[in-house]
Coordinates of C-alpha atoms and ligand atoms in Angstrom, one line a residue:
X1 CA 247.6 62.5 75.2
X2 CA 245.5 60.2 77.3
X3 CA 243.9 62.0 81.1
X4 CA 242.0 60.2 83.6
X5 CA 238.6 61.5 85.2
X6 CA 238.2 60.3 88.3
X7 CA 234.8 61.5 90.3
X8 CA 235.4 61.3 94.0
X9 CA 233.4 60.0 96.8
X10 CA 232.5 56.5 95.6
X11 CA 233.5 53.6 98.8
X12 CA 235.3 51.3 96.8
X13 CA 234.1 47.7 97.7
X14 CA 235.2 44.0 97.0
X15 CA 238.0 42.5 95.7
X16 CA 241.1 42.8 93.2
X17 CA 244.0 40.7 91.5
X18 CA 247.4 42.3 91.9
X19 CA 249.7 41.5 88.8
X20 CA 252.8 40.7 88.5
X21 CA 255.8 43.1 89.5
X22 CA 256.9 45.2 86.5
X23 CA 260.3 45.6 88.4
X24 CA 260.7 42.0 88.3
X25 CA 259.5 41.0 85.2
X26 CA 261.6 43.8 83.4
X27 CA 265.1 42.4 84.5
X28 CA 264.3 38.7 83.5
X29 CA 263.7 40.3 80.1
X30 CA 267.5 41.0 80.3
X31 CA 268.6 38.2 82.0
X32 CA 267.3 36.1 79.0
X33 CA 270.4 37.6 77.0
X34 CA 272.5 35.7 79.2
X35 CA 271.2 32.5 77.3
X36 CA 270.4 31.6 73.9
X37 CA 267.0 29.4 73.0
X38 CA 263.4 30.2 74.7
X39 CA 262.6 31.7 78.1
X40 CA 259.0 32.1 79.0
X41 CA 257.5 33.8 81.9
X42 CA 254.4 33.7 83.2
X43 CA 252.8 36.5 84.7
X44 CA 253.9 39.2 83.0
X45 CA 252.1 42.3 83.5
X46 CA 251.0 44.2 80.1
X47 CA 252.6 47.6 80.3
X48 CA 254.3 50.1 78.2
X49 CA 257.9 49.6 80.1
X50 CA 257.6 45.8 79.0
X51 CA 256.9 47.0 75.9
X52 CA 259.9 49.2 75.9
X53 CA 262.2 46.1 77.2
X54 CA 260.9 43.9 74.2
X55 CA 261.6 46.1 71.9
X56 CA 264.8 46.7 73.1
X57 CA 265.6 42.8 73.1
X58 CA 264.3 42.8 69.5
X59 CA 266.8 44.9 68.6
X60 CA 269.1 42.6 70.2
X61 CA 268.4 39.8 67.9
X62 CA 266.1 38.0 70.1
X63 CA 262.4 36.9 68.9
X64 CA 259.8 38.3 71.9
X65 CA 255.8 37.3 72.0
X66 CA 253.3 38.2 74.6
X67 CA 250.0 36.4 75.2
X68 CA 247.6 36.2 78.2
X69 CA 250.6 37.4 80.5
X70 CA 253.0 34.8 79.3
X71 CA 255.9 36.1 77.6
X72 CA 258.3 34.0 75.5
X73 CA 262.0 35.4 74.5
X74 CA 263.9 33.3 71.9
X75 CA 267.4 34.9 72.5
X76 CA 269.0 34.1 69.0
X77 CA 272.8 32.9 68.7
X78 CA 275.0 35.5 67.8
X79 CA 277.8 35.8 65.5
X80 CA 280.8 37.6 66.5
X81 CA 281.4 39.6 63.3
X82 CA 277.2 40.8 63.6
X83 CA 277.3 44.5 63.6
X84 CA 275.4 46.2 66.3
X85 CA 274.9 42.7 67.8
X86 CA 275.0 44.3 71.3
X87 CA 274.1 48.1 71.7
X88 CA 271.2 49.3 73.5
X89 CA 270.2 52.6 71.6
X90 CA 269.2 55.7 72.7
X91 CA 265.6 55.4 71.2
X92 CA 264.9 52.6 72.7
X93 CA 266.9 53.1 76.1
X94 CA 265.6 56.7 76.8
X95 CA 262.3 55.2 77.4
X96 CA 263.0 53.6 80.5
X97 CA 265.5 54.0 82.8
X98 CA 265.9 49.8 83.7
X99 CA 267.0 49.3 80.2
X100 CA 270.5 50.0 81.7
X101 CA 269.8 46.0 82.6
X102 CA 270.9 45.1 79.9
X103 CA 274.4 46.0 80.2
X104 CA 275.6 43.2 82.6
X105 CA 273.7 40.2 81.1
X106 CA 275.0 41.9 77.2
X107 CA 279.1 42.3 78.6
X108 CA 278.8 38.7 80.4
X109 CA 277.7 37.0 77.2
X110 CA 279.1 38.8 74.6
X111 CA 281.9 40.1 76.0
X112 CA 280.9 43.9 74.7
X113 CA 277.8 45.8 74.9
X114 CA 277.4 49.4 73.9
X115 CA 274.5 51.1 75.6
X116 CA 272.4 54.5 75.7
X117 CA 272.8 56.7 79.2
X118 CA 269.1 55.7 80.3
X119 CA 266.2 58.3 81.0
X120 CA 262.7 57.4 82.6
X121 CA 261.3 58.7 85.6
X122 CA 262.0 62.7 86.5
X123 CA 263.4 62.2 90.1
X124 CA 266.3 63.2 90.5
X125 CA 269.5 62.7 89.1
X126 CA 269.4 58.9 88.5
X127 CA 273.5 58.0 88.2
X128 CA 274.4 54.4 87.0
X129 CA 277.9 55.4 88.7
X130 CA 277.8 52.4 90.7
X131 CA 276.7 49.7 87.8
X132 CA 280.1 51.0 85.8
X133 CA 281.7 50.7 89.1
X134 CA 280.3 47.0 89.4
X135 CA 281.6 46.3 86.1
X136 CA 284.9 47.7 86.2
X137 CA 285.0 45.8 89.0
X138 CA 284.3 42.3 87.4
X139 CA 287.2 43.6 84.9
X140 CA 285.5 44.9 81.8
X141 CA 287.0 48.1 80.2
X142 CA 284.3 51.2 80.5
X143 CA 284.0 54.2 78.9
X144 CA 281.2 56.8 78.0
X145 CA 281.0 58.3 74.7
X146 CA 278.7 60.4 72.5
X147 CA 275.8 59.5 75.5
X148 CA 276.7 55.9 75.0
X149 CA 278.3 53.5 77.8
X150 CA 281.1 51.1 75.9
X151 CA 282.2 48.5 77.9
X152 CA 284.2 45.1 77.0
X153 CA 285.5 42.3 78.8
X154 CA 286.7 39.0 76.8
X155 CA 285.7 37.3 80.2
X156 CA 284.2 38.7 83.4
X157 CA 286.5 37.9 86.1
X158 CA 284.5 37.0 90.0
X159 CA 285.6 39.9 92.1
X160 CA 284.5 40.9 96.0
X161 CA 282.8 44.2 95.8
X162 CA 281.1 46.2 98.4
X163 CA 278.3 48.4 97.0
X164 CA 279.0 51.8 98.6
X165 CA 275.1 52.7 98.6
X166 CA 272.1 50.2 98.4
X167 CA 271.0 49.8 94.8
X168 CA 268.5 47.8 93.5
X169 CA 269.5 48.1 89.9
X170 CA 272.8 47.9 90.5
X171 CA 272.7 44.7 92.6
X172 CA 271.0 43.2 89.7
X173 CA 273.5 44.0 86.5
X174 CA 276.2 42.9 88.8
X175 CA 274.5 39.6 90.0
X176 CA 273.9 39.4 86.6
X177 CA 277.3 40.1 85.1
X178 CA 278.7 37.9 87.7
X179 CA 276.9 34.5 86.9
X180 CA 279.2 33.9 83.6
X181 CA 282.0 35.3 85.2
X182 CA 285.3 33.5 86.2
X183 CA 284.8 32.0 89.5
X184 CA 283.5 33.5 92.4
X185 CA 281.8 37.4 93.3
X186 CA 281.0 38.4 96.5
X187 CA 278.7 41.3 96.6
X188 CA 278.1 43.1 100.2
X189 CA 276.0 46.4 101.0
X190 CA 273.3 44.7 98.3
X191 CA 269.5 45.8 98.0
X192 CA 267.2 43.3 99.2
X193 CA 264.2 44.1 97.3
X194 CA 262.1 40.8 96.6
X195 CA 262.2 41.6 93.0
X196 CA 266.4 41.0 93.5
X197 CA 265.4 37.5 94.8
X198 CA 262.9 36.5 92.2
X199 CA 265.5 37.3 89.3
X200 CA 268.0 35.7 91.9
X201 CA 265.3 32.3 91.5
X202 CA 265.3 33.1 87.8
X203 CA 268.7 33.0 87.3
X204 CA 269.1 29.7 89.6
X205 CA 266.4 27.9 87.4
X206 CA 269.3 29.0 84.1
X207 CA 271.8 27.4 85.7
X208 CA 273.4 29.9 87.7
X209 CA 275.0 29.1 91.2
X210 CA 274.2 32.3 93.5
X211 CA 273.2 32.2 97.2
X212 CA 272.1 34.8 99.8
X213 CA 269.7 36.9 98.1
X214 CA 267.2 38.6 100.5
X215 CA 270.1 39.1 102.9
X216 CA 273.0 42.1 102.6
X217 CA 275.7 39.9 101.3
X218 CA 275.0 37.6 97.3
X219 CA 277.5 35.0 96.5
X220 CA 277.7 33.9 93.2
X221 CA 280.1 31.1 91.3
X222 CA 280.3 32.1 88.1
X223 CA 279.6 29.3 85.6
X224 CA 280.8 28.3 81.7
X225 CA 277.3 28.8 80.2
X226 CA 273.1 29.3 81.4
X227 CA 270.6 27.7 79.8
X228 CA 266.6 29.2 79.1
X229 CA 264.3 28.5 82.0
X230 CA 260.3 29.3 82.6
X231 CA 259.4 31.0 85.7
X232 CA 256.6 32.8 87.1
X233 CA 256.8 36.6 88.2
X234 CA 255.7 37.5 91.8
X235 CA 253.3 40.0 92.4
X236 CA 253.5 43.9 92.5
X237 CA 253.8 44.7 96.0
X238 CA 253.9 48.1 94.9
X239 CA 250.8 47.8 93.1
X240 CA 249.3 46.2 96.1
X241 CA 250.0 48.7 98.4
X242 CA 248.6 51.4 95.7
X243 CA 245.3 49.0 95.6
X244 CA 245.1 49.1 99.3
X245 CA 245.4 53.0 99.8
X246 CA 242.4 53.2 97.0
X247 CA 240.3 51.2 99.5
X248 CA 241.4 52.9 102.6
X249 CA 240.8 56.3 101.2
X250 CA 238.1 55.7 99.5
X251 CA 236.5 55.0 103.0
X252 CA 235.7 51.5 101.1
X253 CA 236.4 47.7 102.0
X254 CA 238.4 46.5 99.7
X255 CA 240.9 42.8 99.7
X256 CA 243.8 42.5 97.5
X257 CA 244.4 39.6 96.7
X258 CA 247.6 37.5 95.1
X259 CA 250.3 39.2 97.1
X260 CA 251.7 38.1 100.1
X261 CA 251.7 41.2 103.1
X262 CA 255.0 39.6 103.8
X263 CA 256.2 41.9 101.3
X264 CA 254.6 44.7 102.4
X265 CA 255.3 44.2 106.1
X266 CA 256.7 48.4 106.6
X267 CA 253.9 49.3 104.3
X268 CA 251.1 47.4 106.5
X269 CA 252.4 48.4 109.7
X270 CA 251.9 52.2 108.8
X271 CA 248.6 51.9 107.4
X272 CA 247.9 50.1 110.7
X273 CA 249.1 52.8 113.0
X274 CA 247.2 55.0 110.9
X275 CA 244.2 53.9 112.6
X276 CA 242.8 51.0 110.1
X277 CA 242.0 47.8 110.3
X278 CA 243.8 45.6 107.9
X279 CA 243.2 41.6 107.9
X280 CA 245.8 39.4 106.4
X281 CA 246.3 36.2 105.4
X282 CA 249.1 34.0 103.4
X283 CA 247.8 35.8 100.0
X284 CA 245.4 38.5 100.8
X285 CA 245.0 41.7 102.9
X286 CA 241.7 43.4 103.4
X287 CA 241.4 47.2 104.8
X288 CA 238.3 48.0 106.4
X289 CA 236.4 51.4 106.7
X290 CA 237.3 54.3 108.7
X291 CA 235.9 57.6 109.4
X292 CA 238.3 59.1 110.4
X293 CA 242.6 58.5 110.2
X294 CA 245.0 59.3 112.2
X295 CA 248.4 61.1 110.9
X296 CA 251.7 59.0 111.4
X297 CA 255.5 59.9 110.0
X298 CA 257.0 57.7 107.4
X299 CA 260.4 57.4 106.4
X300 CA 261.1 55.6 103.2
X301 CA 264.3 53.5 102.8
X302 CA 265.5 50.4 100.6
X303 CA 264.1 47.0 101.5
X304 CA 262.6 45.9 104.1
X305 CA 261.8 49.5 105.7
X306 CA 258.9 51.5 104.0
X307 CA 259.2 51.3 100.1
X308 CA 259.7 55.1 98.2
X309 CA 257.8 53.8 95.3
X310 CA 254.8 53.9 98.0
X311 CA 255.7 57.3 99.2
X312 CA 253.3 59.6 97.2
X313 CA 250.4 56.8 97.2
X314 CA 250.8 57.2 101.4
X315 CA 250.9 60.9 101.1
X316 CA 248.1 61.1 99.3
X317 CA 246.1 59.4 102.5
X318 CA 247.7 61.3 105.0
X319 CA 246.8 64.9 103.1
X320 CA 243.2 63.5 104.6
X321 CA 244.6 62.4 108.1
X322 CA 243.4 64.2 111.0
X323 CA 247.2 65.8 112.6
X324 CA 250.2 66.2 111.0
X325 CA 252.8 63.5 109.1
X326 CA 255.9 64.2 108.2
X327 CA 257.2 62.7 104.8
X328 CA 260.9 61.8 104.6
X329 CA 262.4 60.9 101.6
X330 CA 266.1 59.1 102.1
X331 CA 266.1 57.2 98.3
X332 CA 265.8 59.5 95.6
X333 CA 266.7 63.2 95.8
X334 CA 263.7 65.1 94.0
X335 CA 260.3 62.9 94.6
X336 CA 258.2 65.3 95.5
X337 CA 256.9 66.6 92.3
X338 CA 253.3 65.1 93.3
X339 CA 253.1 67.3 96.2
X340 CA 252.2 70.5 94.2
X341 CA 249.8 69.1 92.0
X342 CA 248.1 67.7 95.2
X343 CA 247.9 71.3 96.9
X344 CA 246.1 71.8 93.8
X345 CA 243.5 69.5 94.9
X346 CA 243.4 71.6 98.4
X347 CA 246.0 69.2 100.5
X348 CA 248.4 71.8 103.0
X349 CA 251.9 70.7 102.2
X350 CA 255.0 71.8 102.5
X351 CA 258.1 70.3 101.0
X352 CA 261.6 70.7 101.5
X353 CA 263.9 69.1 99.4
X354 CA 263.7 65.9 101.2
X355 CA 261.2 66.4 103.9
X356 CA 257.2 66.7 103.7
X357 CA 255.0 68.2 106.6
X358 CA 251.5 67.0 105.3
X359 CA 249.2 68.8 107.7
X360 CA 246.1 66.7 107.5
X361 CA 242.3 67.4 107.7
X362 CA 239.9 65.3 106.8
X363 CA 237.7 66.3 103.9
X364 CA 239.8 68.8 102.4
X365 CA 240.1 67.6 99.3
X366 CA 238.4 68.9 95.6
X367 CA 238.8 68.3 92.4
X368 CA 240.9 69.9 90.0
X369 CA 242.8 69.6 87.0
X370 CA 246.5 68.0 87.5
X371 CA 249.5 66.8 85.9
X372 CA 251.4 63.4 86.6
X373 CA 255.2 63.9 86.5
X374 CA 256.2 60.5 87.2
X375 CA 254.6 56.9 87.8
X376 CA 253.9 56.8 91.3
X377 CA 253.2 60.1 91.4
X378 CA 250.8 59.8 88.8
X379 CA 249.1 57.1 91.3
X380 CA 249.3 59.3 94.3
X381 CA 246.9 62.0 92.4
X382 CA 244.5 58.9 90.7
X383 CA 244.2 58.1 94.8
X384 CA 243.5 62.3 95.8
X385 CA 240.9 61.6 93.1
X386 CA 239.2 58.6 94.5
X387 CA 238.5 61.3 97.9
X388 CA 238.4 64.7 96.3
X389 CA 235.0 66.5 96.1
X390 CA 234.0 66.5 92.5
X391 CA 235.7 65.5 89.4
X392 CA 239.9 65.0 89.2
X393 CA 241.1 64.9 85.8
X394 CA 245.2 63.7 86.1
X395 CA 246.7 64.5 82.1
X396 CA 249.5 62.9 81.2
X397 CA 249.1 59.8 82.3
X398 CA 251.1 57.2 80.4
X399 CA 253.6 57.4 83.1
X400 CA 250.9 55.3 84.9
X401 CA 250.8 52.8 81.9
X402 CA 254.4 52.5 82.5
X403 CA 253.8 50.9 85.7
X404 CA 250.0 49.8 86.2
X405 CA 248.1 46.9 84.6
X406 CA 244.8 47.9 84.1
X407 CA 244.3 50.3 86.5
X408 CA 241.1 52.0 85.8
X409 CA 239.8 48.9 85.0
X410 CA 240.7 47.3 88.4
X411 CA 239.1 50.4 90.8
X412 CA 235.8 50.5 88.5
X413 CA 235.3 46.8 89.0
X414 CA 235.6 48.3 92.6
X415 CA 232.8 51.1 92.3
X416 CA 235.2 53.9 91.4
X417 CA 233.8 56.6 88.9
X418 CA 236.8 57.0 86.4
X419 CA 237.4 56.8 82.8
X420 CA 240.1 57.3 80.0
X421 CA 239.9 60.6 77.8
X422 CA 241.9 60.8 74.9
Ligands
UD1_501 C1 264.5 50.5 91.4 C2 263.1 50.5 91.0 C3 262.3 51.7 91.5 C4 262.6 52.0 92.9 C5 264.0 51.9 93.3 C6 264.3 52.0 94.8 C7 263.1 49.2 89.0 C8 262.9 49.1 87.5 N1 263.0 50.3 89.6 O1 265.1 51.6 90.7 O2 261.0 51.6 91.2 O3 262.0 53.2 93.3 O4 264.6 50.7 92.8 O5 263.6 51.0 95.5 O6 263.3 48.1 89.6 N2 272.2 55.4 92.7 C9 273.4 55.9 92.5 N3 274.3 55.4 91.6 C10 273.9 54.2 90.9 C11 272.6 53.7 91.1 C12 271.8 54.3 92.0 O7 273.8 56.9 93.1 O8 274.7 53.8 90.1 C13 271.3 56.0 93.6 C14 270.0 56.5 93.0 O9 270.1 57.8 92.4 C15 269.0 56.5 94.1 C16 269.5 55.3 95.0 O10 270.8 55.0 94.5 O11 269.2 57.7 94.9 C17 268.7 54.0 94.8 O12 268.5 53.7 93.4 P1 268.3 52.3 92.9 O13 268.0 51.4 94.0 O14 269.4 51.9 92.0 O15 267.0 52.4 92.0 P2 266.7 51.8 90.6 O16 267.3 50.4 90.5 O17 266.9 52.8 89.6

């Protein structure tokens, strides 16, 4: 199993290309179920989870090739009596929790879909409560059996449907479902993630009629058929954010570039009252050195407050703050796995079950051996690494090729020490 060595203490300097956002890219994968002939998508960053949502669509029936980022999808015609024609299996569903994607687009087009109960990241519990919920709601039959989700519908029927806690995923299968559906769906209480508007564009570019994404409330009027479109993903803000911390840490000056700080406005802001300097401009933002940093509170939240996938990245950088931050978690129930693995490396934490205190001191961290337990987590300890005293070595760490293009690869082209042991 593949670690990472990182040796601490190099200023990272100069600039980096964010890619494109896995969390977009993944549910246009599924969204090209929803119409038959080629889809292509530019932008596509190369990572295992887009692996795992090819293969998945392969087993669909569809034809998927990836070159240079671009990533064409033939969705194939399908014939009723084709057996299998529309399960997700547990092999290939276990691997990543999004796969559960594919449900909406698979029930709107085919009318049935059979899919695994997902796995992927270890934080918490996970439900998909609210996507059978969605569906029920559009008037498909659902069941679970034998660890598989069976739902059917012969037509999706436009319902109004208020989401009783902000989901990103959930938001999706249903705006999903919803565009072959029988008139209109009214979706309130939605998540507002920009990733939920770019598949939102997506969608609009098939044919689909949908308005209000970005806002609480989506409309959508459903429509007879979709038709393939090419589109371009926008960028990871996540993995901006994580590119940004690496510079600030790192005591470095370092400008990510490709990603609007619009995105990232929470995110910014902290980092800011934190004591750095950070320039933007339309496409860019550039943090400047600092001795010394100050510790603030964050409190993560859904879109546009500050992002959880950004929550162990930012802890990481207060575990080096002079004072102490307090880390509240309000998304997911158990994602503080990181914070053990980074008292390894000498930070002085102590977690509840949804609170961090992360009594800061500047310095305090060396190197050690550590384990990832999730993605972000995985890129909270890479991060410790970049500051620790001495060498980090971070096992396990395909959960990072889950979710980061090139990562090592980027922050050595930025003067980082780290390399990939097999
Ligand atoms: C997506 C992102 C993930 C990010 C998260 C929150 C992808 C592939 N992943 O995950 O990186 O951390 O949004 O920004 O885009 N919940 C339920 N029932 C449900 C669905 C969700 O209770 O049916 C709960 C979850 O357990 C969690 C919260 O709602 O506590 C938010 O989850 P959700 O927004 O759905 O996250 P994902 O779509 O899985």
């Amino acid at each position: 199993m593949d670690k990472m060595i990182v040796s601490g203490g190099q200023a990272l300097r100069g600039e980096v290309q964010v890619s494109g956002a896995k969390n977009s890219a993944l549910k246009m994968l599924f969204a090209s179920l929803l119409a038959e002939g080629e889809h292509v998508f530019h932008n596509v960053p190369n990572l295992a989870d887009v692996e795992s949502a090819s293969k998945l669509l392969e087993a669909l029936g569809s034809k998927v090739s990836f070159s240079k980022n671009t990533l064409r999808v033939t969705t194939a015609q399908r014939k009723a009596t084709e057996k299998n024609a529309a399960k997700g299996d547990y092999e290939l569903v276990r691997k990543m929790r999004a796969s559960i994607l594919c449900l909406g687009p698979l029930l709107a087009k085919q009318g049935e879909a059979i899919v695994s109960l997902p796995g992927g990241c270890a934080i918490g519990s996970r439900p998909i409560d609210l996507h059978l919920e969605a569906m029920k709601a559009l008037g498909a039959e659902v069941e679970l059996r034998e660890g598989y989700v069976h739902a059917h519908a012969k037509r999706l029927r436009g319902t109004s449907f208020l989401f009783e806690k902000v989901t990103v995923g959930g938001t999706e299968n249903m705006m999903m479902a919803a565009t072959l559906a029988e008139g209109e769906t009214v979706l309130e209480n939605v998540a507002k993630e920009p990733e939920i508007g770019d598949l939102a564009e997506y969608l609009i570019k098939m044919g689909a009629r949908i308005s209000g994404h970005g806002t609480s409330v989506i409309r959508i009027q459903g429509v007879e058929k979709l038709r393939p479109a090419e589109h371009t993903v926008i960028a990871d803000r996540i993995e901006a954010g994580t590119l940004l911390i690496a510079g600030a840490i790192s005591k470095g000056e370092v400008t990510v570039k490709g990603c609007s700080p619009h995105l990232l406005e929470a995110f910014v802001g902290k980092i800011r009252e934190a004591g750095f300097r950070v320039d933007l401009t339309e496409n860019s933002m550039t943090v400047f050195p600092q001795k010394s940093w100050k510790a603030v509170d964050i409190t993560t939240a859904p879109h546009p407050l500050f992002p959880t996938d950004l929550q162990a990245q930012f802890m990481a950088l207060m575990t080096l703050a002079e004072g102490t931050s307090v880390i509240t978690e309000t998304v997911f129930e158990n994602r503080f796995m990181h914070v053990t693995e980074l008292m390894r490396l000498g930070a002085d934490i102590t977690p509840k079950t949804q609170v961090a205190v992360v009594r800061g001191k500047p310095g305090c961290l060396t190197g050690a051996p550590v384990m990832a337990t999730d993605l972000r987590a995985s890129a909270s300890l890479v991060l410790a690494g970049l500051a620790a005293q001495g060498d980090t070595t971070v096992n396990r760490i395909y959960h990072l090729d889950r979710g980061y293009e090139k990562l090592e690869e980027k922050l050595s082209l930025l003067g980082a020490k780290i390399c990939r042991r097999a």
